[in-house]
Short mmCIF file of C-alpha atoms in Angstrom, two decimals:
data_model
loop_
_atom_site.label_atom_id
_atom_site.label_comp_id
_atom_site.label_asym_id
_atom_site.label_seq_id
_atom_site.Cartn_x
_atom_site.Cartn_y
_atom_site.Cartn_z
CA MET A 93 -95.33 -64.76 -71.09
CA ILE A 94 -94.54 -63.65 -67.52
CA PRO A 95 -96.89 -60.93 -66.21
CA GLU A 96 -95.30 -57.57 -65.38
CA THR A 97 -96.33 -57.87 -61.72
CA CYS A 98 -94.41 -61.17 -61.44
CA ARG A 99 -91.33 -59.68 -63.06
CA ARG A 100 -91.37 -56.74 -60.63
CA ALA A 101 -91.75 -59.11 -57.68
CA ALA A 102 -88.83 -61.26 -58.85
CA ARG A 103 -86.36 -58.34 -59.18
CA PRO A 104 -85.50 -58.04 -55.45
CA LEU A 105 -84.94 -61.80 -55.22
CA LEU A 106 -82.71 -61.75 -58.31
CA LEU A 107 -80.70 -58.85 -56.88
CA LEU A 108 -80.30 -60.72 -53.59
CA LEU A 109 -79.00 -63.81 -55.40
CA LEU A 110 -76.49 -61.72 -57.33
CA LEU A 111 -75.20 -60.01 -54.20
CA LEU A 112 -75.03 -63.13 -52.03
CA PRO A 113 -71.54 -64.32 -53.17
CA VAL A 114 -70.15 -60.81 -52.65
CA ALA A 115 -71.62 -60.49 -49.18
CA CYS A 116 -70.34 -63.89 -48.07
CA GLY A 117 -66.92 -63.53 -49.69
CA ARG A 118 -65.24 -66.16 -51.86
CA GLN A 119 -63.72 -68.93 -49.77
CA LYS A 120 -60.45 -70.54 -50.77
CA VAL A 121 -60.88 -74.23 -51.44
CA GLU A 122 -57.95 -76.26 -50.11
CA PRO A 123 -57.14 -79.65 -51.65
CA ARG A 124 -56.44 -80.95 -48.14
CA PRO A 125 -56.67 -79.43 -44.67
CA THR A 126 -53.80 -77.38 -43.33
CA ILE A 127 -52.57 -77.40 -39.73
CA PRO A 128 -54.17 -75.38 -36.88
CA LEU A 129 -51.22 -72.93 -36.77
CA VAL A 130 -51.85 -71.86 -40.37
CA ARG A 131 -55.61 -71.56 -39.82
CA GLU A 132 -54.94 -69.47 -36.72
CA ILE A 133 -52.65 -67.07 -38.61
CA LEU A 134 -55.08 -66.75 -41.52
CA ALA A 135 -57.87 -65.85 -39.09
CA GLU A 136 -55.86 -62.87 -37.79
CA LYS A 137 -56.79 -59.54 -39.34
CA THR A 138 -54.10 -57.55 -37.53
CA GLY A 139 -51.01 -58.27 -35.49
CA PRO A 140 -47.33 -59.02 -36.13
CA ARG A 141 -47.84 -62.28 -38.04
CA ALA A 142 -50.45 -60.78 -40.36
CA GLU A 143 -48.21 -57.78 -40.97
CA LEU A 144 -45.22 -60.04 -41.57
CA LEU A 145 -46.94 -61.91 -44.40
CA ARG A 146 -49.60 -59.79 -46.05
CA GLY A 147 -48.54 -58.59 -49.49
CA ARG A 148 -44.85 -59.14 -48.74
CA GLU A 149 -42.61 -58.60 -51.79
CA PRO A 150 -38.97 -59.69 -52.27
CA ARG A 151 -36.42 -56.87 -52.29
CA PRO A 152 -32.84 -56.78 -53.63
CA THR A 153 -31.46 -55.80 -50.21
CA SER A 154 -32.95 -58.90 -48.54
CA ASP A 155 -31.17 -62.23 -48.01
CA ILE A 156 -31.50 -65.81 -49.24
CA THR A 157 -32.50 -68.18 -46.44
CA ILE A 158 -31.70 -71.90 -46.30
CA ILE A 159 -33.66 -74.00 -43.80
CA GLY A 160 -32.64 -77.52 -42.78
CA SER A 161 -30.24 -79.60 -40.72
CA GLU A 162 -26.76 -78.32 -39.85
CA PHE A 163 -25.00 -80.60 -42.32
CA VAL A 164 -27.29 -79.85 -45.25
CA CYS A 165 -27.42 -76.08 -44.66
CA ASP A 166 -23.66 -75.74 -44.29
CA ARG A 167 -22.90 -77.76 -47.42
CA LEU A 168 -25.61 -76.09 -49.48
CA ALA A 169 -24.53 -72.57 -48.47
CA GLU A 170 -20.95 -73.48 -49.38
CA GLN A 171 -22.02 -74.77 -52.80
CA PHE A 172 -24.06 -71.63 -53.45
CA SER A 173 -21.12 -69.45 -52.43
CA PHE A 174 -18.72 -71.10 -54.88
CA ARG A 175 -21.19 -71.66 -57.72
CA ASP A 176 -19.82 -70.40 -61.04
CA ARG A 177 -21.99 -71.94 -63.75
CA GLN A 178 -23.08 -68.76 -65.52
CA ASP A 179 -21.68 -65.56 -66.94
CA ASN A 180 -22.58 -62.71 -64.58
CA VAL A 181 -23.15 -60.32 -67.50
CA ASN A 182 -25.34 -62.22 -69.96
CA ALA A 183 -26.36 -65.25 -67.80
CA SER A 184 -25.12 -67.77 -70.39
CA PHE A 185 -24.04 -71.12 -68.97
CA GLN A 186 -20.36 -70.28 -69.12
CA PRO A 187 -18.14 -69.85 -66.02
CA ASP A 188 -16.56 -66.40 -65.80
CA GLY A 189 -14.37 -66.78 -62.71
CA LEU A 190 -16.79 -64.85 -60.48
CA PRO A 191 -19.25 -66.37 -58.00
CA ASP A 192 -22.74 -66.35 -59.49
CA PHE A 193 -24.15 -65.14 -56.17
CA ALA A 194 -21.51 -62.48 -55.52
CA GLY A 195 -22.70 -59.90 -53.00
CA GLU A 196 -25.47 -62.12 -51.64
CA THR A 197 -25.89 -63.23 -48.03
CA PHE A 198 -27.08 -66.75 -47.26
CA VAL A 199 -28.83 -67.05 -43.92
CA CYS A 200 -28.91 -70.62 -42.60
CA ILE A 201 -31.63 -71.55 -40.10
CA GLU A 202 -30.17 -74.82 -38.82
CA ASP A 203 -31.55 -77.56 -36.60
CA ALA A 204 -29.13 -79.87 -34.82
CA GLY A 205 -31.38 -82.92 -34.66
CA SER A 206 -33.03 -85.23 -37.16
CA TYR A 207 -36.39 -84.30 -38.67
CA GLU A 208 -37.12 -88.00 -39.08
CA SER A 209 -36.84 -88.32 -35.29
CA VAL A 210 -39.28 -85.43 -34.82
CA LEU A 211 -41.71 -87.17 -37.17
CA LYS A 212 -41.47 -90.48 -35.31
CA GLU A 213 -41.57 -89.06 -31.79
CA ARG A 214 -43.96 -86.12 -32.15
CA GLY A 215 -45.98 -86.81 -35.29
CA ALA A 216 -46.54 -85.33 -38.73
CA ASP A 217 -48.54 -82.28 -37.58
CA GLU A 218 -45.74 -81.25 -35.22
CA LEU A 219 -43.14 -81.44 -37.98
CA ARG A 220 -45.43 -79.45 -40.29
CA CYS A 221 -45.66 -76.83 -37.56
CA TRP A 222 -41.85 -76.74 -37.31
CA THR A 223 -41.60 -76.04 -41.03
CA VAL A 224 -44.08 -73.17 -40.92
CA GLN A 225 -42.41 -71.64 -37.85
CA ARG A 226 -39.00 -71.64 -39.51
CA VAL A 227 -40.31 -70.01 -42.67
CA LEU A 228 -41.99 -67.32 -40.55
CA ALA A 229 -38.65 -66.75 -38.80
CA ALA A 230 -36.98 -66.40 -42.20
CA LEU A 231 -39.42 -63.66 -43.19
CA ASP A 232 -38.99 -61.80 -39.90
CA THR A 233 -36.14 -59.53 -38.79
CA ALA A 234 -36.05 -60.53 -35.12
CA VAL A 235 -32.94 -62.19 -33.69
CA HIS A 236 -32.33 -62.94 -30.00
CA ILE A 237 -28.77 -62.83 -28.69
CA SER A 238 -29.37 -65.80 -26.38
CA PRO A 239 -32.18 -68.22 -25.47
CA TYR A 240 -32.95 -65.92 -22.53
CA ASP A 241 -33.25 -62.69 -24.51
CA LEU A 242 -36.99 -61.95 -24.34
CA GLN A 243 -36.86 -58.66 -26.24
CA GLY A 244 -34.96 -59.65 -29.38
CA LEU A 245 -31.97 -57.35 -29.01
CA SER A 246 -30.49 -58.07 -32.43
CA SER A 247 -31.84 -58.24 -35.97
CA LYS A 248 -31.30 -59.58 -39.47
CA ARG A 249 -32.61 -58.72 -42.90
CA ARG A 250 -35.78 -60.30 -44.25
CA SER A 251 -35.69 -63.04 -46.88
CA LYS A 252 -36.24 -62.54 -50.59
CA LEU A 253 -36.12 -66.27 -51.28
CA VAL A 254 -36.34 -69.35 -49.04
CA VAL A 255 -34.90 -72.81 -49.70
CA LEU A 256 -36.43 -75.73 -47.78
CA ALA A 257 -33.29 -77.83 -48.03
CA ASP A 258 -34.42 -80.98 -46.22
CA PRO A 259 -36.83 -83.41 -47.94
CA PHE A 260 -38.68 -83.98 -44.65
CA LEU A 261 -39.49 -80.27 -44.39
CA ALA A 262 -40.66 -80.23 -48.01
CA GLU A 263 -42.98 -83.19 -47.48
CA TYR A 264 -44.17 -82.25 -44.00
CA GLY A 265 -44.96 -78.55 -44.14
CA GLY A 266 -44.37 -77.52 -47.74
CA PHE A 267 -48.12 -77.60 -48.46
CA ASP A 268 -48.87 -75.59 -45.32
CA VAL A 269 -46.29 -72.95 -46.22
CA ASP A 270 -47.74 -72.67 -49.74
CA THR A 271 -51.25 -72.30 -48.31
CA LEU A 272 -50.14 -69.62 -45.85
CA LEU A 273 -48.18 -67.55 -48.36
CA SER A 274 -50.69 -67.75 -51.21
CA SER A 275 -53.59 -66.92 -48.88
CA THR A 276 -51.83 -63.79 -47.61
CA ASN A 277 -50.56 -62.70 -51.04
CA CYS A 278 -46.97 -63.10 -49.83
CA ARG A 279 -44.76 -63.28 -52.93
CA ILE A 280 -41.59 -64.63 -51.34
CA PRO A 281 -40.78 -67.86 -53.24
CA VAL A 282 -40.10 -71.05 -51.27
CA VAL A 283 -38.04 -73.58 -53.24
CA ARG A 284 -37.91 -77.30 -52.45
CA PRO A 285 -34.84 -78.88 -54.15
CA VAL A 286 -35.91 -82.55 -54.20
CA GLU A 287 -39.39 -81.75 -55.46
CA ARG A 288 -37.98 -79.47 -58.14
CA MET A 289 -35.59 -82.20 -59.29
CA ILE A 290 -38.40 -84.77 -59.50
CA ASP A 291 -40.66 -82.32 -61.35
CA ARG A 292 -37.85 -81.72 -63.83
CA ALA A 293 -37.47 -85.46 -64.42
CA PHE A 294 -41.18 -85.75 -65.22
CA ALA A 295 -40.96 -82.72 -67.52
CA LYS A 296 -37.98 -84.16 -69.43
CA LYS A 297 -39.60 -87.54 -69.98
CA SER A 298 -43.30 -87.62 -69.12
CA ARG A 299 -43.81 -91.34 -69.65
CA GLU A 300 -46.34 -93.56 -67.92
CA ASP A 301 -43.57 -96.00 -66.95
CA LEU A 302 -40.79 -93.54 -66.08
CA SER A 303 -38.11 -95.34 -64.05
CA VAL A 304 -35.57 -93.43 -61.96
CA ALA A 305 -33.03 -94.02 -59.22
CA ILE A 306 -32.29 -91.50 -56.49
CA LEU A 307 -28.80 -91.42 -54.96
CA CYS A 308 -28.72 -89.73 -51.57
CA ASP A 309 -26.92 -89.38 -48.25
CA PRO A 310 -27.06 -92.64 -46.22
CA GLN A 311 -29.00 -90.98 -43.38
CA TYR A 312 -32.02 -90.59 -45.69
CA ALA A 313 -31.78 -93.76 -47.78
CA SER A 314 -33.92 -96.03 -45.61
CA SER A 315 -36.34 -93.34 -44.39
CA GLY A 316 -38.80 -93.72 -47.25
CA ILE A 317 -39.02 -89.94 -47.71
CA TYR A 318 -37.87 -89.91 -51.34
CA GLU A 319 -40.27 -92.70 -52.31
CA ARG A 320 -43.10 -90.81 -50.61
CA ILE A 321 -42.38 -87.56 -52.48
CA PHE A 322 -41.91 -89.37 -55.80
CA THR A 323 -45.16 -91.32 -55.42
CA ARG A 324 -47.12 -88.15 -54.61
CA LYS A 325 -45.62 -86.31 -57.56
CA ALA A 326 -46.23 -89.22 -59.94
CA ALA A 327 -49.86 -89.44 -58.84
CA ALA A 328 -50.29 -85.71 -59.47
CA GLN A 329 -48.94 -86.26 -63.00
CA GLY A 330 -51.19 -89.27 -63.54
CA LEU A 331 -48.16 -91.53 -64.09
CA LYS A 332 -49.35 -94.76 -62.52
CA GLY A 333 -46.48 -96.86 -63.85
CA ALA A 334 -43.66 -94.55 -62.73
CA SER A 335 -41.21 -96.03 -60.23
CA CYS A 336 -38.10 -95.11 -58.28
CA VAL A 337 -35.45 -96.89 -56.27
CA VAL A 338 -33.38 -95.12 -53.61
CA ALA A 339 -29.75 -95.94 -52.82
CA PRO A 340 -27.21 -94.46 -50.39
CA VAL A 341 -23.89 -93.04 -51.54
CA VAL A 342 -21.39 -94.90 -49.36
CA ARG A 343 -18.20 -94.24 -51.32
CA ARG A 344 -16.83 -91.49 -53.54
CA ASP A 345 -15.33 -93.53 -56.39
CA SER A 346 -16.99 -95.89 -58.88
CA VAL A 347 -20.37 -94.78 -57.52
CA LEU A 348 -22.28 -95.56 -60.70
CA HIS A 349 -20.63 -98.96 -61.25
CA MET A 350 -21.37 -100.04 -57.70
CA PHE A 351 -24.96 -98.84 -57.76
CA LEU A 352 -25.77 -100.57 -61.06
CA ARG A 353 -24.19 -103.83 -59.90
CA ASP A 354 -26.21 -103.70 -56.67
CA TYR A 355 -29.31 -102.88 -58.72
CA LEU A 356 -28.81 -106.00 -60.84
CA ALA A 357 -27.94 -108.14 -57.81
CA ALA A 358 -31.26 -107.15 -56.21
CA GLY A 359 -33.06 -108.71 -59.17
CA GLN A 360 -33.84 -105.45 -60.94
CA THR A 361 -33.80 -105.63 -64.73
CA ARG A 362 -35.83 -102.57 -65.69
CA GLN A 363 -33.90 -99.90 -67.57
CA LEU A 364 -33.40 -96.58 -65.79
CA ASP A 365 -34.50 -93.41 -67.55
CA ALA A 366 -32.60 -91.19 -65.13
CA ILE A 367 -30.54 -91.02 -61.97
CA LEU A 368 -31.38 -88.14 -59.63
CA VAL A 369 -28.64 -87.04 -57.25
CA ASP A 370 -29.35 -85.48 -53.85
CA ASP A 371 -25.87 -85.73 -52.37
CA LEU A 372 -23.78 -82.57 -52.38
CA SER A 373 -20.53 -84.55 -52.38
CA LEU A 374 -21.24 -86.08 -55.80
CA SER A 375 -20.20 -84.34 -59.01
CA LEU A 376 -22.37 -84.86 -62.08
CA ASP A 377 -19.30 -84.44 -64.28
CA THR A 378 -17.67 -87.39 -62.50
CA LEU A 379 -20.81 -89.49 -62.89
CA ARG A 380 -21.09 -88.63 -66.59
CA ALA A 381 -17.47 -89.67 -67.15
CA GLU A 382 -18.17 -92.94 -65.36
CA LEU A 383 -21.29 -93.44 -67.48
CA SER A 384 -19.19 -93.22 -70.64
CA GLU A 385 -17.09 -96.13 -69.37
CA VAL A 386 -20.16 -98.17 -68.42
CA VAL A 387 -21.76 -98.02 -71.87
CA SER A 388 -18.55 -98.15 -73.95
CA VAL A 389 -18.42 -101.19 -76.25
CA MET A 390 -14.72 -101.34 -75.41
CA ASN A 391 -15.64 -102.49 -71.90
CA GLU A 392 -17.29 -105.71 -70.73
CA SER A 393 -19.65 -103.64 -68.55
CA SER A 394 -21.57 -102.60 -71.67
CA MET A 395 -22.89 -106.19 -71.87
CA THR A 396 -24.07 -106.28 -68.25
CA ILE A 397 -24.79 -103.11 -66.30
CA GLY A 398 -24.57 -101.05 -69.49
CA ARG A 399 -27.82 -102.62 -70.67
CA LEU A 400 -29.65 -100.82 -67.87
CA ILE A 401 -28.92 -97.46 -69.53
CA PRO A 402 -31.14 -96.46 -72.49
CA GLU A 403 -29.99 -94.04 -75.17
CA GLU A 404 -31.95 -91.07 -73.76
CA PHE A 405 -30.76 -91.57 -70.17
CA PHE A 406 -30.01 -88.42 -68.14
CA PHE A 407 -28.70 -87.24 -64.75
CA LEU A 408 -30.23 -84.53 -62.59
CA SER A 409 -28.80 -82.87 -59.49
CA ALA A 410 -30.91 -81.33 -56.72
CA PHE A 411 -28.29 -78.63 -56.20
CA GLU A 412 -28.08 -77.70 -59.88
CA GLU A 413 -31.86 -77.54 -60.13
CA VAL A 414 -32.32 -75.35 -57.06
CA SER A 415 -29.34 -73.08 -57.79
CA ASP A 416 -30.46 -72.59 -61.41
CA CYS A 417 -33.95 -71.78 -60.16
CA CYS A 418 -32.70 -69.25 -57.59
CA TYR A 419 -30.31 -67.59 -60.04
CA SER A 420 -33.03 -67.27 -62.70
CA PHE A 421 -35.54 -65.84 -60.23
CA LEU A 422 -33.15 -63.20 -58.89
CA ARG A 423 -31.99 -62.19 -62.35
CA GLU A 424 -35.43 -62.09 -64.00
CA HIS A 425 -36.83 -59.92 -61.20
CA ASN A 426 -33.70 -57.77 -60.77
CA LEU A 427 -33.28 -58.90 -57.17
CA PHE A 428 -29.51 -59.34 -56.98
CA THR A 429 -27.83 -56.95 -54.55
CA HIS A 430 -25.19 -56.02 -57.18
CA ASN A 431 -22.71 -55.54 -54.35
CA ILE A 432 -19.12 -56.27 -55.33
CA ALA A 433 -18.25 -58.76 -52.61
CA LYS A 434 -17.88 -62.44 -51.93
CA PRO A 435 -21.03 -64.29 -50.85
CA GLN A 436 -21.51 -64.24 -47.08
CA VAL A 437 -23.01 -66.90 -44.81
CA MET A 438 -24.78 -66.30 -41.50
CA VAL A 439 -26.00 -69.09 -39.21
CA PHE A 440 -28.91 -69.05 -36.75
CA ARG A 441 -30.42 -71.77 -34.60
CA PRO A 442 -34.11 -71.99 -33.76
CA VAL A 443 -34.84 -72.57 -30.06
CA ARG A 444 -38.04 -72.63 -28.05
CA LYS A 445 -39.15 -69.17 -26.97
CA PRO A 446 -38.83 -68.71 -23.18
CA GLU A 447 -42.12 -68.78 -21.28
CA SER A 448 -43.99 -69.73 -24.45
CA GLU A 449 -47.06 -71.93 -24.10
CA ASP A 450 -47.45 -72.71 -27.81
CA ASP A 451 -43.92 -73.94 -28.66
CA ALA A 452 -43.12 -70.71 -30.52
CA ILE A 453 -39.48 -70.34 -31.58
CA ILE A 454 -36.86 -67.61 -31.66
CA LEU A 455 -33.59 -67.42 -33.60
CA ILE A 456 -30.25 -67.16 -31.82
CA PRO A 457 -26.79 -66.83 -33.42
CA GLY A 458 -25.19 -70.12 -34.38
CA SER A 459 -22.07 -68.99 -32.51
CA TYR A 460 -23.90 -68.78 -29.17
CA VAL A 461 -22.28 -70.97 -26.51
CA GLN A 462 -23.92 -71.71 -23.15
CA ASN A 463 -21.79 -70.36 -20.28
#
């Protein structure tokens, strides 16, 4: 039995131990370190960047921002603008003749160069910084009418949803953006199409030996970026036997036939559970029609390349995955503008801020032409 004098003496120590976690504050544990820019912003208690992020909520009157290269942003914004996969009244997957994103404005933050070149020439941390800077610009309202406008004489609406359209931005900076937004209680969603497509493939068939092919634009095929993302995602799922092959789309007809023949010619014999498509010029309906020919017992191909296709094979499209995700989010949270108008597209280019010592960026109109 503990004497009463000992119990009384222990009470202050016990109280101190109980209060210690509160006094110190609970620290967020990061699975891996983020970049200095993010740590710097998180250390700020006041100021424009802290105000920009802290507790930010999406609003119906805000815009949808697409960040990536010129080619990808332009094509993706066009696809979003013409998308008609769902009924605008009940959201069923039935076209109704009206754009699904009617009344919305898509703001493209476009870079002219290659992100792979930035990675090779300036390193991974620099590209991660680029990604964070562009997301911050998406959340801000400031627009500069030229690279020499120091005041920011124009403006845009904030973003209610951000799409990181390029796989390099998703891989190099996606984690940093997530860390920054979650740590500041910013509730603006940032969607990464390729990652979402790969996650969906794992969800549809979570097998240890999942085997997929990824068809993409030739400029990305040899970069290794898809393999890197797939390997990271597979490791997170604990799927040690999962594998993927990446192939460029170099023609617009007989795409599936040509890919499967090349796959066999390379010595591959493993059946494919799925083909994931990250090329906006490819139609899944066309690929599905071609698949029917490949596996038909009326065709010789069923005895050769047709054997690579199991019964539960499926296609996935990065655009369909990201557009379905965006549509569902806006509808579930009542964030559509409900304006009766065609979707609009605005283009901005990020450029280095004049007289900046930290490589900060500003946005200028895509139509700006140097005199």
